[in-house]
Short mmCIF file of C-alpha atoms in Angstrom, two decimals:
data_model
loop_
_atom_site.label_atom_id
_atom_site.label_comp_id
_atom_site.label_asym_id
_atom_site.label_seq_id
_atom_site.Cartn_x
_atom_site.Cartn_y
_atom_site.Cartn_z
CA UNK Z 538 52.73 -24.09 16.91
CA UNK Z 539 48.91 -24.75 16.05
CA UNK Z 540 48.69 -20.75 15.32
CA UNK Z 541 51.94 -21.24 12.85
CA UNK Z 542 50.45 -24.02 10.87
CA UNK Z 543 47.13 -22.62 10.44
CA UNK Z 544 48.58 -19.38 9.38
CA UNK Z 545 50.87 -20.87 6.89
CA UNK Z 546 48.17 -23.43 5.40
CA UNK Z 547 45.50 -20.64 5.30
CA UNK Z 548 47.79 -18.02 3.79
CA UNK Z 549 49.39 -20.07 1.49
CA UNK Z 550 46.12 -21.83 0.17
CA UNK Z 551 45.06 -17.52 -0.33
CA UNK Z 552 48.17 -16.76 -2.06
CA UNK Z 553 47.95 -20.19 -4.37
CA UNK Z 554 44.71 -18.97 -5.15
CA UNK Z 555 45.56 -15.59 -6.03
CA UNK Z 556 48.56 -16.70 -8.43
CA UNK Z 557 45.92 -18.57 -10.54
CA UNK Z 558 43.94 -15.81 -11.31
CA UNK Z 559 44.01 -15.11 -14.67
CA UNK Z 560 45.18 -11.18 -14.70
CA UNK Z 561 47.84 -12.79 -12.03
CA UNK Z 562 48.72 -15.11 -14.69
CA UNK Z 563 49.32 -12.64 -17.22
CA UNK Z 564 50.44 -9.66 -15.38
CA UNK Z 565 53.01 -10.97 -13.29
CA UNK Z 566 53.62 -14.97 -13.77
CA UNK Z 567 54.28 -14.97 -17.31
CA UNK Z 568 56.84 -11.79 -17.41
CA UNK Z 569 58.75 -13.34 -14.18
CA UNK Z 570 58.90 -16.40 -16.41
CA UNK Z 571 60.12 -15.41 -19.12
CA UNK Z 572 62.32 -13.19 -17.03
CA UNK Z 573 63.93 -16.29 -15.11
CA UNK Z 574 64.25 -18.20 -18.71
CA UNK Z 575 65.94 -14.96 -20.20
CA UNK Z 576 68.23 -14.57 -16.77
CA UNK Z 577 69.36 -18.78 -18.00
CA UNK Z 578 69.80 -17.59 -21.61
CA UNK Z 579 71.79 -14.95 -20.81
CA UNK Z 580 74.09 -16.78 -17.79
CA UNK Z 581 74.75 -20.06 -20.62
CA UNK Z 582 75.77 -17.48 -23.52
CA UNK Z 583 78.56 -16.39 -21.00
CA UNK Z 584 79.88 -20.35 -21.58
CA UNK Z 585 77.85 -21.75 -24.29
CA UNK Z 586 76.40 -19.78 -27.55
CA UNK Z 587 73.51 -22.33 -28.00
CA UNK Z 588 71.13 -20.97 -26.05
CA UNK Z 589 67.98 -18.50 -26.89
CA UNK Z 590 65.05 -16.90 -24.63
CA UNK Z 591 61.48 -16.85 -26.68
CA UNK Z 592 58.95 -16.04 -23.82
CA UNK Z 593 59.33 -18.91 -21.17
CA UNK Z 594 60.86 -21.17 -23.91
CA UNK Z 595 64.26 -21.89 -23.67
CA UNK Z 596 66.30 -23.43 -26.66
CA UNK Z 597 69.15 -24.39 -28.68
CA UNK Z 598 68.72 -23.05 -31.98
CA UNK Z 599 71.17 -25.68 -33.33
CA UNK Z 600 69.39 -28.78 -32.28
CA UNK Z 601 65.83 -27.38 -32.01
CA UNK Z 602 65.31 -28.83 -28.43
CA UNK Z 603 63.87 -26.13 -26.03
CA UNK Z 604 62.54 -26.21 -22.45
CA UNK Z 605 59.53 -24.51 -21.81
CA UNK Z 606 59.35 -23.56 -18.62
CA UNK Z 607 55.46 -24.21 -16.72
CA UNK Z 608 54.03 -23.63 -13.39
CA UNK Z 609 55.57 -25.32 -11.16
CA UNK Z 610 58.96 -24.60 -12.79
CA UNK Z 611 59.17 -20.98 -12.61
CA UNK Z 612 60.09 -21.31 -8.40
CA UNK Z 613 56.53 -18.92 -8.13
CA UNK Z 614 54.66 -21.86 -6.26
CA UNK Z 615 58.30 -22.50 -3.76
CA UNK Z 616 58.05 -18.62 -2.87
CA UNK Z 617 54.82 -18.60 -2.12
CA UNK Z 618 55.45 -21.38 0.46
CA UNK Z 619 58.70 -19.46 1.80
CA UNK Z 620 56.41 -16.69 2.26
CA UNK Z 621 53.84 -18.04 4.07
CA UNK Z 622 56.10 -19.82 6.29
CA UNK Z 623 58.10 -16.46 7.40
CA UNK Z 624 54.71 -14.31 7.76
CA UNK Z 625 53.69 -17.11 9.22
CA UNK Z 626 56.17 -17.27 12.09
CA UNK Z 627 56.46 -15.32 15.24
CA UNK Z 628 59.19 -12.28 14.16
CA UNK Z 629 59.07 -8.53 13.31
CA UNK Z 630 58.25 -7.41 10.03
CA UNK Z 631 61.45 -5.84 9.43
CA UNK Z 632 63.04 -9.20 10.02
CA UNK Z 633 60.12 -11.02 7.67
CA UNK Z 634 60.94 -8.34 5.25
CA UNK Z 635 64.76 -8.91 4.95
CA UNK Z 636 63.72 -12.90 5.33
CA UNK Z 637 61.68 -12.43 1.82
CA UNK Z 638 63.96 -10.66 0.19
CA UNK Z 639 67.11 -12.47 0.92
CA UNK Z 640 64.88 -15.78 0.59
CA UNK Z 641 63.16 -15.39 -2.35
CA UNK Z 642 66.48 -14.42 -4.19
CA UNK Z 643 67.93 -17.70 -2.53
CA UNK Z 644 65.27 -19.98 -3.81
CA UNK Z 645 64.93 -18.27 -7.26
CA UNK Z 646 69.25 -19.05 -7.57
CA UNK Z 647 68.37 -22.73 -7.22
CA UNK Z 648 65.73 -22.75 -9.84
CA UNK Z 649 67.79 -21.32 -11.85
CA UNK Z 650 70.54 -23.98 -11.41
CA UNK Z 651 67.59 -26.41 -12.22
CA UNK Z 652 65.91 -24.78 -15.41
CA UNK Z 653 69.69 -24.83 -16.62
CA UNK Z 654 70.92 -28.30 -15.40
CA UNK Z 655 67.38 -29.41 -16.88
CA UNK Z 656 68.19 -27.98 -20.10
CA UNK Z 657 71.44 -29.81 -20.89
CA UNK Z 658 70.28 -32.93 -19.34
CA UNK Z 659 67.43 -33.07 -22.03
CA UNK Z 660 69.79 -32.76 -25.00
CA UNK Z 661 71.97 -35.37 -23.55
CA UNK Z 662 69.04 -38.30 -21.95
CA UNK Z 663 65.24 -37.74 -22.17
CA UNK Z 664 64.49 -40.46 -19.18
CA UNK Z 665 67.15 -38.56 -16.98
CA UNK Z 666 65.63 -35.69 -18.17
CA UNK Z 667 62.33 -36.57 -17.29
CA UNK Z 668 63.12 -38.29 -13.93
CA UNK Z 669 64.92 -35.33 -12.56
CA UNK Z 670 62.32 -33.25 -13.93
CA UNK Z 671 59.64 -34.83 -12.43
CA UNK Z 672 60.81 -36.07 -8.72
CA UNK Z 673 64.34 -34.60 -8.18
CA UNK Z 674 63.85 -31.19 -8.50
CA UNK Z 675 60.65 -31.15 -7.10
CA UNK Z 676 62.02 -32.19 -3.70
CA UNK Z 677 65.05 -30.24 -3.90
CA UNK Z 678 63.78 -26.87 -3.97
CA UNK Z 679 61.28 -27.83 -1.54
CA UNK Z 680 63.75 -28.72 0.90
CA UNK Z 681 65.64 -25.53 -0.16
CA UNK Z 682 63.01 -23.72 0.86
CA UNK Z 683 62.50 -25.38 4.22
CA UNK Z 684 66.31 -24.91 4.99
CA UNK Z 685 66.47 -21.36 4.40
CA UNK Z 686 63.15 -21.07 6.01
CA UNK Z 687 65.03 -22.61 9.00
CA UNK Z 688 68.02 -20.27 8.60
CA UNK Z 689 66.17 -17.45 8.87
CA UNK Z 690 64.20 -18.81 11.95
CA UNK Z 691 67.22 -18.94 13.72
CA UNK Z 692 68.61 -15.69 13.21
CA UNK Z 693 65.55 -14.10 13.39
CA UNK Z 694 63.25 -15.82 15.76
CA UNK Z 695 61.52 -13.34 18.38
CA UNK Z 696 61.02 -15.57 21.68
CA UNK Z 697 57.45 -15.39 23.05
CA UNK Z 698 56.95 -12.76 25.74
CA UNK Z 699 54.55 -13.98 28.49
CA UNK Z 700 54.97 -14.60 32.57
CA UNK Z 701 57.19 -17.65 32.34
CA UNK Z 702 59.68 -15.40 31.02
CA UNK Z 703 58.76 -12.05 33.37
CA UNK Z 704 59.15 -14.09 36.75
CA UNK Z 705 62.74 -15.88 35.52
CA UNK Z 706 63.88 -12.80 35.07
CA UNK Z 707 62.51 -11.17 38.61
CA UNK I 586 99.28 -36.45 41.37
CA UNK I 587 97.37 -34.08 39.46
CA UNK I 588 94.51 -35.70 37.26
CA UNK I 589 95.01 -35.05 33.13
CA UNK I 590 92.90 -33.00 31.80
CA UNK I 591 90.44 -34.60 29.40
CA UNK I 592 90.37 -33.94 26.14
CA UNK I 593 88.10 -31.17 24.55
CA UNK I 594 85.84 -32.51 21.80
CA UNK I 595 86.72 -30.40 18.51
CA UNK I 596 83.68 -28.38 17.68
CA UNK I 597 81.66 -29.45 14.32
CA UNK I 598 83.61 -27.75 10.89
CA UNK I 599 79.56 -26.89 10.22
CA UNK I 600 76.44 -26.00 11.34
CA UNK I 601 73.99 -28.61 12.66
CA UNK I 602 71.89 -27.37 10.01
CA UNK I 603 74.22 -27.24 7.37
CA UNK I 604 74.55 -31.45 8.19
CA UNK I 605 71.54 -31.66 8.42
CA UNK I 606 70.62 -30.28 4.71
CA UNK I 607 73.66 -32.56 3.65
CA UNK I 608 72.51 -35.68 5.24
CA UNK I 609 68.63 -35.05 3.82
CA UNK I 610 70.00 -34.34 0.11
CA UNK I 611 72.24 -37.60 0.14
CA UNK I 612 69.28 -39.64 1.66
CA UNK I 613 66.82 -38.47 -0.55
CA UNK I 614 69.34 -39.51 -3.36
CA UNK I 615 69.43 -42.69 -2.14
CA UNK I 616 65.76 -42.99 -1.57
CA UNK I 617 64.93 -42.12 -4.48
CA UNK I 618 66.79 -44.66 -6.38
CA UNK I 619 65.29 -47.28 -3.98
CA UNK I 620 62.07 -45.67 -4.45
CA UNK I 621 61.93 -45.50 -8.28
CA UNK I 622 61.66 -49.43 -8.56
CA UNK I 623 58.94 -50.07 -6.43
CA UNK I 624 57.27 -47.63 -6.96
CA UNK I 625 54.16 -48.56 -8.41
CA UNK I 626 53.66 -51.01 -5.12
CA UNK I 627 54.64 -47.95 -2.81
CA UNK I 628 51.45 -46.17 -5.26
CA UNK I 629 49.11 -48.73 -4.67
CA UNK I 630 47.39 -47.62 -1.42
CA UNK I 631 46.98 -44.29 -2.64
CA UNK I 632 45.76 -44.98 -6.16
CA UNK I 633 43.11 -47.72 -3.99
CA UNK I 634 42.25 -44.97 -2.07
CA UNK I 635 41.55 -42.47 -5.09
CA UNK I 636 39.20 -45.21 -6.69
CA UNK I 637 37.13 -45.42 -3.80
CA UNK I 638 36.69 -41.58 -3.76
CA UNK I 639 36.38 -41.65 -7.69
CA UNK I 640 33.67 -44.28 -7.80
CA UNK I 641 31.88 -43.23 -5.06
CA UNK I 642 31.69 -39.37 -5.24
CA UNK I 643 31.20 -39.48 -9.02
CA UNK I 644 29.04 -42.24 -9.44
CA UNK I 645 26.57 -40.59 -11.39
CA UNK I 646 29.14 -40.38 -14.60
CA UNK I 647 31.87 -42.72 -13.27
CA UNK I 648 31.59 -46.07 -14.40
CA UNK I 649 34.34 -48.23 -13.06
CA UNK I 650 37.76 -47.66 -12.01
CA UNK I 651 41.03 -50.45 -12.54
CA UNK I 652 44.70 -50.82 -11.40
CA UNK I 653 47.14 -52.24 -13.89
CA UNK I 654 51.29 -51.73 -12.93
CA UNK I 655 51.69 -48.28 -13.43
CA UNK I 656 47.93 -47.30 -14.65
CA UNK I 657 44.96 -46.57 -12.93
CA UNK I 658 42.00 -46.27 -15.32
CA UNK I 659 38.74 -44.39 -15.22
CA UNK I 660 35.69 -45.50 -17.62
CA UNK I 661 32.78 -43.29 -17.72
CA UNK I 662 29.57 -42.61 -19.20
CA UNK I 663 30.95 -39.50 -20.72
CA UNK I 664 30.33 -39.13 -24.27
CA UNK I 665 32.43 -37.43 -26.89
CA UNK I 666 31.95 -36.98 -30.51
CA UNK I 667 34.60 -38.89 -32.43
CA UNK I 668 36.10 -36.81 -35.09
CA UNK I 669 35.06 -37.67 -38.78
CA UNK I 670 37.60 -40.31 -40.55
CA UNK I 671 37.58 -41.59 -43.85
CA UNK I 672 36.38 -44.90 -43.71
CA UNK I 673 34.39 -44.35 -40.55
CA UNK I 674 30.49 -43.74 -40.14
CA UNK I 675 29.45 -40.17 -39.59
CA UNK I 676 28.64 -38.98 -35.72
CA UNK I 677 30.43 -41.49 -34.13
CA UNK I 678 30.31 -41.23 -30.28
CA UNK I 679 32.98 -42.73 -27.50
CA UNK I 680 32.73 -42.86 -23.86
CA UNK I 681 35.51 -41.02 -22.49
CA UNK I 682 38.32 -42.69 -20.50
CA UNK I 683 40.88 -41.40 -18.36
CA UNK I 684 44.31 -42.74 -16.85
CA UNK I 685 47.06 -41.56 -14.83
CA UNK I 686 50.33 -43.34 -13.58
CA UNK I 687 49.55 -43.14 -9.29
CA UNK I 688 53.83 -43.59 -8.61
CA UNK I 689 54.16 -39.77 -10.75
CA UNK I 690 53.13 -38.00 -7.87
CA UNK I 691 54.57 -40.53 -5.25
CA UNK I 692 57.69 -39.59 -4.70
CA UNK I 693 56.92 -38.11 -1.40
CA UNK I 694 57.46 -40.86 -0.09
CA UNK I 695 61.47 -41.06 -0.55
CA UNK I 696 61.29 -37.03 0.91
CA UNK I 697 59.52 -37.90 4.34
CA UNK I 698 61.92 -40.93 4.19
CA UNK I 699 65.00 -38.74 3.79
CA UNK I 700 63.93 -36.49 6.50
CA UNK I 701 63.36 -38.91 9.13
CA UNK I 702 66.61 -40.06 8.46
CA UNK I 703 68.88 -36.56 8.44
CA UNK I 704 66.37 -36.44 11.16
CA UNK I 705 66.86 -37.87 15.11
CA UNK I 706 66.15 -40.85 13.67
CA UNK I 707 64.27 -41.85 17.28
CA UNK I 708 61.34 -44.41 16.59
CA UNK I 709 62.57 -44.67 12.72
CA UNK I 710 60.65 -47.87 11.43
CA UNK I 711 57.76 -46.75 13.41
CA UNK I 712 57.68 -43.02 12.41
CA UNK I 713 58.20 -44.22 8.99
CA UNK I 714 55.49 -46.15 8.40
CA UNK I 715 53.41 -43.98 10.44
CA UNK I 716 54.52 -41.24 7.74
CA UNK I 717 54.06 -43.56 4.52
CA UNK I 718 50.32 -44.12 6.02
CA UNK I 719 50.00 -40.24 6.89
CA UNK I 720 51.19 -39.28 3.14
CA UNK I 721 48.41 -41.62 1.62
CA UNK I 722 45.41 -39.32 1.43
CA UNK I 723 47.58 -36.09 -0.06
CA UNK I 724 48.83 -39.02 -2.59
CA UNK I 725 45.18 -40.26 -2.91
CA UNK I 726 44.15 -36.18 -3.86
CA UNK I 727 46.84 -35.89 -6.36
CA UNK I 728 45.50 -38.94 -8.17
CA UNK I 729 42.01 -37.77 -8.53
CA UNK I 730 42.48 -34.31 -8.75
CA UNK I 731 44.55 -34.94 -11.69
CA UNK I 732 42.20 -37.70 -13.23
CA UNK I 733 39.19 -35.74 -13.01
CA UNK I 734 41.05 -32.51 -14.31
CA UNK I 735 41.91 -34.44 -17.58
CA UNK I 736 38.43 -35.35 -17.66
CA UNK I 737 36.48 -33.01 -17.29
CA UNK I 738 38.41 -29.64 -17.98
CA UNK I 739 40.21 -32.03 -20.89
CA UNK I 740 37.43 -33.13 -22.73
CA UNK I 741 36.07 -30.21 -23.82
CA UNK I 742 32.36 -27.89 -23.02
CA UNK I 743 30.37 -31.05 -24.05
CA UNK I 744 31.78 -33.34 -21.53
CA UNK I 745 31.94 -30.64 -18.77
CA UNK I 746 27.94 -29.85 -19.98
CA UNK I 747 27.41 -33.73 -19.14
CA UNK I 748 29.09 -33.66 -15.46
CA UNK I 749 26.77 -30.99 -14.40
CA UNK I 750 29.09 -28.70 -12.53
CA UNK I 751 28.78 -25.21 -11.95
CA UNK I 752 31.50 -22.65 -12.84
CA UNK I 753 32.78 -22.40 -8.98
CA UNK I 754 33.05 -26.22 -8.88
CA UNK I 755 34.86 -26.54 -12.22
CA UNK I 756 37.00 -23.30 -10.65
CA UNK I 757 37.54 -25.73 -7.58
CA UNK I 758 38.60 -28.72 -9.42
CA UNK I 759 41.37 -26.34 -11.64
CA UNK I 760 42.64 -24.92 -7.96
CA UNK I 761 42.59 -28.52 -6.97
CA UNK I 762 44.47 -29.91 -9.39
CA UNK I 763 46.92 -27.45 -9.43
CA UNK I 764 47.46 -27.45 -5.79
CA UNK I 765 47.30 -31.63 -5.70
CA UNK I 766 50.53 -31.33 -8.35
CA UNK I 767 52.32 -28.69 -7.76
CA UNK I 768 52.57 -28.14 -3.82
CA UNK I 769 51.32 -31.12 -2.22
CA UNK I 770 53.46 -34.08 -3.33
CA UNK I 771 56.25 -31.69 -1.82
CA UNK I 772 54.87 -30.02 0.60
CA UNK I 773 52.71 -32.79 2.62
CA UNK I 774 55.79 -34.98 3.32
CA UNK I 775 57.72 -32.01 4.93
CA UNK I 776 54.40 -31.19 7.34
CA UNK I 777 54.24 -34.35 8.38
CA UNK I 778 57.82 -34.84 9.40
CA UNK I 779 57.53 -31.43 11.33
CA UNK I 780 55.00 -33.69 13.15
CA UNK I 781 57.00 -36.76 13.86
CA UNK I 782 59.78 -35.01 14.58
CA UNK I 783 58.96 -31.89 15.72
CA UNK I 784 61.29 -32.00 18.87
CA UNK I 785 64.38 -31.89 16.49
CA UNK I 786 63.24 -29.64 14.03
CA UNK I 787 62.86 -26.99 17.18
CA UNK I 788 66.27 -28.16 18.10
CA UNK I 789 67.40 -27.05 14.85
CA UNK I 790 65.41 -24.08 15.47
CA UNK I 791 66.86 -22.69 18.56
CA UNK I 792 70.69 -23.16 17.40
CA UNK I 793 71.50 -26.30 19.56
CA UNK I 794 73.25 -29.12 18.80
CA UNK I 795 70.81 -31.90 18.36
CA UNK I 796 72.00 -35.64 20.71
CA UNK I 797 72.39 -38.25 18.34
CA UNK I 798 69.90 -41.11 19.34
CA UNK I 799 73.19 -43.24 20.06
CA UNK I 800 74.57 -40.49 22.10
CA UNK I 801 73.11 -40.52 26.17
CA UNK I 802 72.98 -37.30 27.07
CA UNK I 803 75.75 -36.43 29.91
CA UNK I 804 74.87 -35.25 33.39
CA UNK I 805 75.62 -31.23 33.90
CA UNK I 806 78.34 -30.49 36.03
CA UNK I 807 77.09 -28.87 39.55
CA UNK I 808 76.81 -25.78 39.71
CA UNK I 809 77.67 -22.57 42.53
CA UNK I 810 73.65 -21.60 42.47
CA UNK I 811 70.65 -23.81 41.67
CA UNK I 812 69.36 -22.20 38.15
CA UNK I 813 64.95 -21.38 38.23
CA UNK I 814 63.13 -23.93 36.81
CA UNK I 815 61.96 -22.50 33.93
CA UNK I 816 58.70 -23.78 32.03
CA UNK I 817 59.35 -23.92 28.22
CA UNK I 818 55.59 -22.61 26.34
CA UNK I 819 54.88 -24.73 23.70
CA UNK I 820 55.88 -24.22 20.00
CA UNK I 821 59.46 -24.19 18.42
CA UNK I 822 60.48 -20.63 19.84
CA UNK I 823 61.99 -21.21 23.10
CA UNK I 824 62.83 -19.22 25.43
CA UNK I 825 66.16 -21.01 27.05
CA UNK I 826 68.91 -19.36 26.98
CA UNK I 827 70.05 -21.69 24.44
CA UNK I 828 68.45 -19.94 21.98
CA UNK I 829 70.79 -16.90 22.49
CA UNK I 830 74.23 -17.10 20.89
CA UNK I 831 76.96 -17.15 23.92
CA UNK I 832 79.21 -14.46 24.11
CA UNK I 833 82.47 -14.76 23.40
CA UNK I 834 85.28 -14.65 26.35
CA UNK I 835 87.67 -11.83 26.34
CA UNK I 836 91.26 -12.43 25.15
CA UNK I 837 93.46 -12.70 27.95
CA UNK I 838 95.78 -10.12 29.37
CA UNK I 839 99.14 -10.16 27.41
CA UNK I 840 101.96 -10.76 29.82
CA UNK I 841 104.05 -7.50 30.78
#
């Protein structure tokens, strides 16, 4: 358990690290966020016409309110913790690999249910707005990621081979 | 006269994980909303503990630190030009200030809470408080790290000229800050529940039902041939054959 966490601390302090590099930033962080606020545009025009993608901004061109949506928001930071926790963990990498992919998706679905619940809640209250913004959410997808984390774990959890287990089964 | 036989417990609709993701969501609701009013007291050790490190680390440009409700306040001997106003004399200078509200990144608190309690809830008033004290130094680094950000990356190349940092220390402070706002109010309180409760979270792990701490746990029936004593390692993989899903019986022979 003392390998696990200083795996997971050390690689996800790496991987933090990397993300705010600037050619990171630009390269990859900005285009997956405006990706996830054009994937909200684009699932609220199938119910609602008042909603527009500009970047990472999302917004009502009726009322002029608009989201814009920061590190932190964009579910980058939760899937880096995911992914440190299932490299992290004792399992082959075929497992780790179908872990990350089903995982990330899993995690990214939530955010997106937040960037969009966020959005209406901020034309309808500002100081809901801003409490779920800042605590509710925050927690949520953090424990979203520590319950799929722990889905995965036990599906895919390789026991530790050693002679405890060799001279049970003798 | 033959004995009745006694009545099979119905197995759970879901998962023990599935509850237990339930159980954490509701009680973080609810701690939350007891949270939210106190909040600023729950803040107070933490935002103490940031203007110790604030005042003592950075005494060469911090002044004095204060708490007010809600407001924790940095003076320094930071000096930026005031812009030019009508009405106002030419090259005016101002110390800079800085303030942050400690209870925005102390909401951890209500998580850890919520997990002890969707948790075995064994040693609960004890684990929490040992958890609330625990949390206080990741609070305490959220608070500066986000104080000194606005500072000094805030204030512009002639107030970072005046702190005397290098480049890798003002790249230190930026990784700080982000990693004191974005990951650790979050991620801290989950850690340190895997800590006090680590027994249940590799419960959860290895597909058993977890005992409720109500529940004594009931003697095994004897059985034809002793089973090895088997010596769990540590760490939340076990090897009991717990952690491998039981096979299912056949269906029985349809009568002829």
């Amino acid at each position: 358990m003392r390998r696990f966490f200083v795996v997971f601390i050390g690689l996800q302090l790496l991987l933090f690290g990397i993300e705010l590099l600037e050619p990171v930033q630009t390269h990859f962080v900005l285009p997956v966020t405006a990706l996830l606020a054009h994937v909200c545009s684009s699932l609220i025009g199938a119910v609602d016409a008042n909603a527009v993608a500009y970047g990472k901004v999302l917004m009502n061109p009726k009322t002029g309110f608009g989201i814009s949506i920061e590190p932190g928001c964009n579910g980058i930071e939760a899937c880096i913790v995911l992914l440190a926790a299932i490299v992290a963990f004792p399992s082959t990498w075929t497992h780790k690999l179908i872990g990350l992919g089903v995982g990330l998706v899993a995690v990214q679905l939530l955010n997106i249910v937040r960037v969009i619940s966020l959005f209406y809640l901020g034309q309808w209250n500002m100081a809901w707005f801003n409490f779920a913004h800042s605590y509710l959410w925050q927690a949520l997808i953090m424990l979203d990621v520590l319950v799929v984390f722990m889905v995965w774990a036990r599906r895919y959890a390789r026991p530790p081979t050693g002679p405890s287990v060799h001279a049970a089964a003798a | 006269m033959p004995q009745q036989p006694e009545p099979q417990r119905r197995a759970p609709r879901f998962s023990p994980l599935t509850r237990f993701f339930a159980r954490a969501v509701a009680a973080f609701l609810a701690a939350t909303a007891l949270w939210w009013p106190v909040s600023d007291y729950a803040s107070r050790p933490a935002a103490f503990v940031a203007r110790v490190v604030l005042e003592t680390a950075f005494d060469g440009w911090v002044r004095r630190t204060s708490s007010s409700p809600h407001k924790l306040e940095v003076e320094t001997r930071l000096t930026v030009r005031m812009p030019q106003q009508p009405g106002m004399p030419r090259n005016m200078v101002a110390e800079l200030t800085g303030e942050v509200d400690p209870a925005k990144y102390g909401y951890s608190l209500p998580l850890l809470l919520a997990l002890l309690v969707a948790g075995s809830r064994r040693h609960l008033l004890r684990n929490a408080l040992v958890g609330a004290a625990c949390l206080v130094p990741f609070h305490a680094f959220s608070i500066a790290a986000t104080l000194l950000k606005d500072m000094v990356l805030g204030g512009g190349p002639g107030v970072l000229a005046q702190t005397g940092f290098a480049q890798w220390q003002i790249e230190l402070l930026a990784f700080c800050y982000q990693l004191g706002v974005l990951l650790m109010p979050t991620l801290a309180p989950i850690l340190v529940w895997l800590g006090l409760d680590c027994s249940f979270a590799s419960t959860l792990l290895r597909q058993e039902e977890p005992h409720p701490p109500s529940t004594p746990t009931q003697p095994e029936p004897p059985t034809a041939a002793p089973a090895p004593q088997m010596q769990e390692p540590q760490g939340l993989v076990s090897t009991s054959p717990a952690a491998v899903p039981p096979r299912r019986p056949p269906p029985p022979a349809a009568p002829r």
